[in-house]
């Protein structure tokens, strides 16, 4: 257990709110820093302290000192790939530059541990799947580049200052807290499983399939879907590792090491809902790779972490349960 508080930036967002739950459940003291632009105050468990602030604010230094922060888990940032293509500077500002400012505060206050939300988008279109951490990183959009630049910054900072880091490269995150305490509440979400459960609850009329001519077994895109609660647990395990081995830093894929096609995901949604969701064949979306699957040998070797909800129907069931909570709220 860490001797102090864990600061979670973006803790009011989708993945961040689940990490807050996992950290609290593990007994950590948590202070959330979130500007509430895309996150929701109600998504922050009341056991945590919520401070409404930008991570780039100089004020963050005071928050670190006031709460005796000994680790930062940094989720805050912008996450919509097509938007990053249209408005790249927003991504270099909110992701790269804001993290630089946050690191200035962390280094000035001597914060010893830093966990960073990175992404499989750092790989771009991998030459082979599963893709491993040492494979080439050639992002094909500003979102992936903004995160890769942050990884580079972290390596240099960890070499120069008494801080170690773990960058977790997320594959496709989906599902919701099995206890129903949080879930994906993002307005105007674009992710497949979220869209499909929105269709199942009547928020949408159909699901478009973006491309049926990929070089994959059924022609639709293949992704490695990871349950948000397993992903949240990986952050707690990563923190334990950083504390136990303060001289080591890590970059780790977060995925299950197996892929499902869009059709297989929609089959799971049909199974779980006992419906036949209307599928419409549409053209490819710009910048979508055919297949993205994690080689997860490194994370399994490094962390005291094992997937617990690595079943597609479980992921869909949990996502659907949360979507029904939102529907009841009229959200
Ligand atoms: N996808 C789709 N219809 C949708 C949303 C996504 O066919 O409404 C496909 C997308 O082309 C990709 C996969 O589903 O092959 C996962 O896309 P998502 O946006 O969920 O995540 P990404 O892999 O782009 O981060």
Short mmCIF file of C-alpha atoms and ligand atoms in Angstrom, two decimals:
data_model
loop_
_atom_site.label_atom_id
_atom_site.label_comp_id
_atom_site.label_asym_id
_atom_site.label_seq_id
_atom_site.Cartn_x
_atom_site.Cartn_y
_atom_site.Cartn_z
CA UNK A 1 0.00 0.00 0.00
CA UNK A 2 1.24 3.44 -0.89
CA UNK A 3 2.07 5.93 1.86
CA UNK A 4 -0.16 8.81 0.74
CA UNK A 5 -2.94 9.53 -1.73
CA UNK A 6 -3.34 8.53 -5.35
CA UNK A 7 -4.33 11.37 -7.68
CA UNK A 8 -6.56 10.22 -10.52
CA UNK A 9 -6.90 12.72 -13.34
CA UNK A 10 -9.99 12.20 -15.47
CA UNK A 11 -11.49 10.19 -12.60
CA UNK A 12 -14.98 11.37 -13.55
CA UNK A 13 -14.72 9.77 -16.99
CA UNK A 14 -15.45 6.27 -18.22
CA UNK A 15 -12.21 4.38 -17.52
CA UNK A 16 -11.08 6.77 -14.79
CA UNK A 17 -14.23 6.29 -12.70
CA UNK A 18 -13.72 2.51 -12.79
CA UNK A 19 -10.06 2.91 -11.77
CA UNK A 20 -11.19 5.10 -8.85
CA UNK A 21 -13.50 2.28 -7.71
CA UNK A 22 -10.72 -0.31 -8.01
CA UNK A 23 -8.23 1.87 -6.10
CA UNK A 24 -10.75 2.62 -3.34
CA UNK A 25 -11.77 -1.04 -3.11
CA UNK A 26 -8.06 -1.90 -2.70
CA UNK A 27 -7.86 0.53 0.23
CA UNK A 28 -6.16 3.52 -1.42
CA UNK A 29 -6.95 7.13 -0.60
CA UNK A 30 -8.00 8.84 -3.85
CA UNK A 31 -8.19 12.45 -5.00
CA UNK A 32 -9.76 13.01 -8.40
CA UNK A 33 -8.78 15.97 -10.57
CA UNK A 34 -11.24 16.44 -13.41
CA UNK A 35 -12.44 19.52 -15.29
CA UNK A 36 -15.85 17.85 -15.82
CA UNK A 37 -15.91 18.79 -19.52
CA UNK A 38 -16.72 15.21 -20.58
CA UNK A 39 -16.82 13.54 -17.17
CA UNK A 40 -19.61 13.57 -14.57
CA UNK A 41 -19.30 14.48 -10.89
CA UNK A 42 -21.84 11.75 -10.04
CA UNK A 43 -19.53 9.15 -11.57
CA UNK A 44 -16.94 9.77 -8.84
CA UNK A 45 -17.41 7.48 -5.86
CA UNK A 46 -18.11 9.63 -2.75
CA UNK A 47 -15.22 7.94 -0.91
CA UNK A 48 -12.88 9.91 -3.20
CA UNK A 49 -12.24 13.67 -3.01
CA UNK A 50 -13.20 15.46 -6.25
CA UNK A 51 -11.36 18.64 -7.22
CA UNK A 52 -12.65 20.41 -10.31
CA UNK A 53 -9.51 21.62 -12.08
CA UNK A 54 -7.48 21.28 -15.26
CA UNK A 55 -4.46 19.03 -14.99
CA UNK A 56 -2.31 21.75 -16.57
CA UNK A 57 -3.16 24.28 -13.83
CA UNK A 58 -0.34 25.35 -11.53
CA UNK A 59 -2.92 24.68 -8.78
CA UNK A 60 -2.22 20.98 -9.19
CA UNK A 61 0.98 21.49 -7.18
CA UNK A 62 -1.11 22.62 -4.21
CA UNK A 63 -3.42 19.64 -4.61
CA UNK A 64 -0.43 17.27 -4.62
CA UNK A 65 0.92 18.88 -1.46
CA UNK A 66 -2.42 19.23 0.36
CA UNK A 67 -3.34 15.57 -0.17
CA UNK A 68 0.17 14.08 0.15
CA UNK A 69 -0.12 12.60 -3.34
CA UNK A 70 2.44 9.83 -3.91
CA UNK A 71 1.20 8.53 -7.26
CA UNK A 72 -0.63 9.98 -10.24
CA UNK A 73 -2.85 7.90 -12.49
CA UNK A 74 -3.40 10.08 -15.53
CA UNK A 75 -6.53 9.48 -17.62
CA UNK A 76 -7.57 13.05 -18.46
CA UNK A 77 -7.41 13.82 -22.14
CA UNK A 78 -9.28 13.80 -25.42
CA UNK A 79 -10.08 10.42 -26.95
CA UNK A 80 -12.00 10.72 -30.23
CA UNK A 81 -9.82 9.61 -33.14
CA UNK A 82 -11.71 11.31 -36.04
CA UNK A 83 -11.84 14.54 -34.03
CA UNK A 84 -8.06 14.35 -33.62
CA UNK A 85 -7.73 14.26 -37.40
CA UNK A 86 -9.96 17.32 -37.83
CA UNK A 87 -8.55 19.25 -34.87
CA UNK A 88 -5.02 17.96 -34.17
CA UNK A 89 -3.95 20.87 -32.01
CA UNK A 90 -6.72 20.10 -29.52
CA UNK A 91 -5.07 16.67 -29.07
CA UNK A 92 -1.53 17.99 -28.79
CA UNK A 93 -2.86 20.54 -26.28
CA UNK A 94 -5.15 18.33 -24.15
CA UNK A 95 -3.01 15.21 -24.30
CA UNK A 96 0.64 16.06 -24.90
CA UNK A 97 0.98 19.64 -23.62
CA UNK A 98 -1.35 19.14 -20.65
CA UNK A 99 0.63 16.07 -19.60
CA UNK A 100 3.86 18.03 -19.89
CA UNK A 101 2.41 20.62 -17.49
CA UNK A 102 1.17 17.90 -15.14
CA UNK A 103 4.62 16.32 -15.14
CA UNK A 104 6.15 19.70 -14.26
CA UNK A 105 3.94 19.76 -11.17
CA UNK A 106 4.66 16.12 -10.36
CA UNK A 107 8.42 16.53 -10.66
CA UNK A 108 8.43 19.81 -8.70
CA UNK A 109 6.58 18.08 -5.86
CA UNK A 110 8.64 14.89 -6.07
CA UNK A 111 5.77 12.53 -6.93
CA UNK A 112 7.51 9.14 -7.25
CA UNK A 113 5.07 7.16 -9.42
CA UNK A 114 3.09 7.89 -12.59
CA UNK A 115 0.65 5.67 -14.48
CA UNK A 116 -0.38 6.79 -17.94
CA UNK A 117 -3.34 5.88 -20.18
CA UNK A 118 -1.74 5.08 -23.46
CA UNK A 119 -3.30 3.35 -26.41
CA UNK A 120 -2.95 0.68 -29.07
CA UNK A 121 -3.32 3.61 -31.49
CA UNK A 122 0.41 4.20 -30.88
CA UNK A 123 1.04 1.19 -33.17
CA UNK A 124 -0.93 2.55 -36.14
CA UNK A 125 -1.55 -0.29 -38.58
CA UNK A 126 0.56 -3.13 -37.20
CA UNK A 127 2.44 -5.29 -39.69
CA UNK A 128 1.37 -8.34 -37.69
CA UNK A 129 -1.09 -9.21 -34.92
CA UNK A 130 -0.89 -9.88 -32.06
CA UNK A 131 1.23 -6.77 -31.67
CA UNK A 132 3.89 -6.57 -28.95
CA UNK A 133 5.29 -3.58 -27.09
CA UNK A 134 8.59 -3.71 -28.97
CA UNK A 135 6.95 -3.62 -32.39
CA UNK A 136 7.15 -0.40 -34.42
CA UNK A 137 5.01 2.51 -33.23
CA UNK A 138 3.79 4.40 -36.27
CA UNK A 139 0.57 6.21 -35.33
CA UNK A 140 -1.83 6.94 -38.18
CA UNK A 141 -3.71 9.74 -36.44
CA UNK A 142 -2.93 12.68 -34.12
CA UNK A 143 -4.61 10.92 -31.18
CA UNK A 144 -2.09 8.06 -31.32
CA UNK A 145 0.79 10.47 -31.90
CA UNK A 146 -0.24 12.69 -28.97
CA UNK A 147 -0.05 9.63 -26.70
CA UNK A 148 3.21 8.33 -28.18
CA UNK A 149 4.81 11.73 -27.62
CA UNK A 150 3.73 11.52 -23.99
CA UNK A 151 5.33 8.08 -23.65
CA UNK A 152 8.58 9.57 -24.99
CA UNK A 153 8.36 12.39 -22.45
CA UNK A 154 7.79 9.92 -19.62
CA UNK A 155 10.89 7.91 -20.56
CA UNK A 156 13.04 11.05 -20.44
CA UNK A 157 11.49 12.30 -17.20
CA UNK A 158 11.96 8.93 -15.49
CA UNK A 159 15.62 8.92 -16.56
CA UNK A 160 16.23 12.40 -15.18
CA UNK A 161 14.11 12.51 -12.01
CA UNK A 162 13.21 10.18 -9.13
CA UNK A 163 9.98 9.00 -10.77
CA UNK A 164 9.06 5.70 -12.39
CA UNK A 165 6.13 5.20 -14.73
CA UNK A 166 3.92 2.60 -16.28
CA UNK A 167 2.27 3.38 -19.62
CA UNK A 168 -0.64 1.06 -20.28
CA UNK A 169 -1.56 0.70 -23.95
CA UNK A 170 -5.29 0.04 -23.96
CA UNK A 171 -6.91 -1.97 -26.69
CA UNK A 172 -10.73 -1.76 -27.02
CA UNK A 173 -12.26 -0.99 -23.65
CA UNK A 174 -15.90 -1.90 -23.07
CA UNK A 175 -18.34 -3.09 -20.43
CA UNK A 176 -19.22 -1.57 -17.08
CA UNK A 177 -18.72 -2.11 -13.37
CA UNK A 178 -20.37 -5.50 -12.62
CA UNK A 179 -21.82 -4.00 -9.41
CA UNK A 180 -23.53 -1.28 -11.48
CA UNK A 181 -21.68 1.63 -9.87
CA UNK A 182 -20.37 3.13 -13.13
CA UNK A 183 -20.33 2.55 -16.86
CA UNK A 184 -19.84 4.35 -20.12
CA UNK A 185 -22.00 7.45 -20.00
CA UNK A 186 -20.24 9.45 -22.70
CA UNK A 187 -22.59 11.52 -24.80
CA UNK A 188 -22.32 10.78 -28.52
CA UNK A 189 -20.09 7.74 -28.05
CA UNK A 190 -18.66 6.15 -31.19
CA UNK A 191 -17.46 2.79 -29.86
CA UNK A 192 -18.98 -0.39 -31.23
CA UNK A 193 -20.25 -2.12 -28.08
CA UNK A 194 -21.67 1.12 -26.69
CA UNK A 195 -23.42 1.81 -29.99
CA UNK A 196 -24.79 -1.73 -30.11
CA UNK A 197 -26.26 -1.61 -26.60
CA UNK A 198 -27.72 1.82 -27.39
CA UNK A 199 -29.46 0.16 -30.34
CA UNK A 200 -30.64 -2.63 -28.03
CA UNK A 201 -32.26 -0.12 -25.66
CA UNK A 202 -33.93 1.81 -28.47
CA UNK A 203 -31.62 4.83 -28.52
CA UNK A 204 -30.59 3.95 -32.08
CA UNK A 205 -32.41 2.27 -34.93
CA UNK A 206 -29.46 0.22 -36.23
CA UNK A 207 -25.74 -0.41 -36.13
CA UNK A 208 -23.63 0.41 -39.16
CA UNK A 209 -20.83 -2.01 -40.00
CA UNK A 210 -17.87 0.05 -41.15
CA UNK A 211 -16.32 -2.12 -43.82
CA UNK A 212 -16.92 -5.71 -44.86
CA UNK A 213 -13.93 -6.11 -47.17
CA UNK A 214 -11.06 -6.19 -44.68
CA UNK A 215 -8.49 -8.95 -44.81
CA UNK A 216 -10.08 -10.77 -41.83
CA UNK A 217 -11.98 -14.07 -41.60
CA UNK A 218 -15.42 -12.47 -42.14
CA UNK A 219 -14.28 -9.21 -43.75
CA UNK A 220 -15.20 -6.98 -40.77
CA UNK A 221 -12.71 -5.31 -38.43
CA UNK A 222 -11.18 -7.38 -35.64
CA UNK A 223 -10.44 -5.92 -32.20
CA UNK A 224 -9.29 -7.07 -28.76
CA UNK A 225 -12.12 -6.06 -26.39
CA UNK A 226 -11.13 -5.76 -22.73
CA UNK A 227 -13.56 -5.39 -19.83
CA UNK A 228 -13.21 -1.99 -18.12
CA UNK A 229 -13.08 -3.62 -14.67
CA UNK A 230 -10.17 -5.84 -15.67
CA UNK A 231 -8.47 -2.78 -17.10
CA UNK A 232 -9.09 -0.83 -13.88
CA UNK A 233 -7.61 -3.71 -11.85
CA UNK A 234 -4.49 -3.59 -14.04
CA UNK A 235 -3.88 -0.02 -12.85
CA UNK A 236 -3.96 -1.08 -9.20
CA UNK A 237 -1.51 -3.91 -9.97
CA UNK A 238 0.70 -1.50 -11.94
CA UNK A 239 0.82 0.83 -8.95
CA UNK A 240 1.90 -2.05 -6.69
CA UNK A 241 4.69 -2.86 -9.14
CA UNK A 242 5.92 0.75 -9.37
CA UNK A 243 6.06 0.97 -5.59
CA UNK A 244 7.83 -2.40 -5.22
CA UNK A 245 10.43 -1.68 -7.92
CA UNK A 246 11.01 2.09 -7.94
CA UNK A 247 13.92 1.92 -10.39
CA UNK A 248 11.89 0.24 -13.15
CA UNK A 249 9.43 1.68 -15.64
CA UNK A 250 7.14 -0.23 -17.99
CA UNK A 251 5.12 0.00 -21.17
CA UNK A 252 2.47 -2.73 -21.28
CA UNK A 253 -0.30 -3.75 -23.65
CA UNK A 254 -3.71 -4.12 -22.02
CA UNK A 255 -5.73 -6.66 -23.91
CA UNK A 256 -6.74 -10.29 -23.73
CA UNK A 257 -4.74 -11.43 -26.73
CA UNK A 258 -7.69 -12.49 -28.85
CA UNK A 259 -9.81 -10.66 -31.38
CA UNK A 260 -13.46 -10.55 -32.32
CA UNK A 261 -14.88 -9.22 -35.57
CA UNK A 262 -17.66 -6.64 -35.73
CA UNK A 263 -20.05 -9.43 -36.74
CA UNK A 264 -18.98 -11.58 -33.79
CA UNK A 265 -19.56 -8.66 -31.41
CA UNK A 266 -23.02 -8.06 -32.87
CA UNK A 267 -23.76 -11.80 -32.62
CA UNK A 268 -22.92 -11.57 -28.90
CA UNK A 269 -25.25 -8.58 -28.53
CA UNK A 270 -28.03 -10.52 -30.27
CA UNK A 271 -27.41 -13.49 -27.96
CA UNK A 272 -27.37 -11.46 -24.77
CA UNK A 273 -30.40 -9.33 -25.67
CA UNK A 274 -32.31 -12.08 -27.41
CA UNK A 275 -32.92 -9.59 -30.23
CA UNK A 276 -31.84 -9.21 -33.79
CA UNK A 277 -30.28 -5.78 -34.01
CA UNK A 278 -30.52 -4.25 -37.45
CA UNK A 279 -27.05 -4.32 -39.07
CA UNK A 280 -26.37 -2.13 -42.06
CA UNK A 281 -23.32 -2.55 -44.23
CA UNK A 282 -21.51 0.75 -44.58
CA UNK A 283 -18.18 1.83 -46.00
CA UNK A 284 -14.92 1.79 -44.13
CA UNK A 285 -14.23 4.54 -41.62
CA UNK A 286 -11.08 6.55 -42.33
CA UNK A 287 -7.99 5.26 -40.55
CA UNK A 288 -9.43 1.95 -39.28
CA UNK A 289 -6.87 -0.90 -39.29
CA UNK A 290 -8.21 -4.37 -40.24
CA UNK A 291 -7.13 -6.06 -37.03
CA UNK A 292 -5.71 -4.92 -33.70
CA UNK A 293 -4.99 -7.60 -31.11
CA UNK A 294 -2.65 -7.41 -28.13
CA UNK A 295 0.26 -9.66 -27.41
CA UNK A 296 -0.31 -9.61 -23.65
CA UNK A 297 2.64 -11.76 -22.53
CA UNK A 298 4.41 -8.75 -21.00
CA UNK A 299 1.58 -7.60 -18.75
CA UNK A 300 0.89 -11.16 -17.59
CA UNK A 301 4.57 -11.55 -16.68
CA UNK A 302 5.01 -8.12 -15.07
CA UNK A 303 1.86 -7.61 -13.03
CA UNK A 304 0.06 -9.55 -10.36
CA UNK A 305 -3.03 -9.41 -12.57
CA UNK A 306 -5.23 -11.95 -14.28
CA UNK A 307 -8.28 -11.19 -16.45
CA UNK A 308 -11.50 -12.05 -14.66
CA UNK A 309 -14.18 -10.95 -17.12
CA UNK A 310 -12.55 -11.93 -20.41
CA UNK A 311 -15.64 -13.27 -22.04
CA UNK A 312 -17.36 -11.31 -24.80
CA UNK A 313 -20.89 -12.09 -23.61
CA UNK A 314 -19.97 -10.92 -20.09
CA UNK A 315 -18.61 -7.65 -21.48
CA UNK A 316 -21.77 -7.10 -23.52
CA UNK A 317 -24.04 -8.09 -20.61
CA UNK A 318 -22.36 -5.57 -18.28
CA UNK A 319 -22.46 -2.84 -20.96
CA UNK A 320 -26.15 -3.53 -21.55
CA UNK A 321 -26.99 -3.46 -17.82
CA UNK A 322 -25.42 -0.01 -17.55
CA UNK A 323 -27.16 1.21 -20.71
CA UNK A 324 -30.46 0.22 -19.08
CA UNK A 325 -29.54 2.23 -15.97
CA UNK A 326 -28.92 5.26 -18.22
CA UNK A 327 -32.20 4.65 -20.09
CA UNK A 328 -34.14 4.57 -16.80
CA UNK A 329 -32.54 7.87 -15.84
CA UNK A 330 -33.58 9.29 -19.20
CA UNK A 331 -29.91 9.92 -20.01
N1 LIG B 1 -17.37 -0.20 -35.85
C1 LIG B 1 -18.47 -0.44 -36.64
N2 LIG B 1 -19.61 0.29 -36.41
C2 LIG B 1 -19.69 1.24 -35.42
C3 LIG B 1 -18.55 1.48 -34.62
C4 LIG B 1 -17.40 0.74 -34.87
O1 LIG B 1 -18.46 -1.29 -37.54
O2 LIG B 1 -20.75 1.86 -35.28
C5 LIG B 1 -16.16 -1.02 -36.05
C6 LIG B 1 -14.89 -0.23 -36.36
O3 LIG B 1 -14.77 -0.02 -37.75
C7 LIG B 1 -13.81 -1.17 -35.80
C8 LIG B 1 -14.51 -1.81 -34.59
O4 LIG B 1 -15.91 -1.68 -34.83
O5 LIG B 1 -13.51 -2.21 -36.71
C9 LIG B 1 -14.18 -1.12 -33.28
O6 LIG B 1 -14.37 0.27 -33.44
P1 LIG B 1 -14.45 1.25 -32.20
O7 LIG B 1 -14.85 2.60 -32.69
O8 LIG B 1 -15.30 0.64 -31.14
O9 LIG B 1 -12.97 1.27 -31.62
P2 LIG B 1 -11.56 1.59 -32.33
O10 LIG B 1 -10.97 0.24 -32.65
O11 LIG B 1 -11.82 2.43 -33.54
O12 LIG B 1 -10.80 2.29 -31.28
#
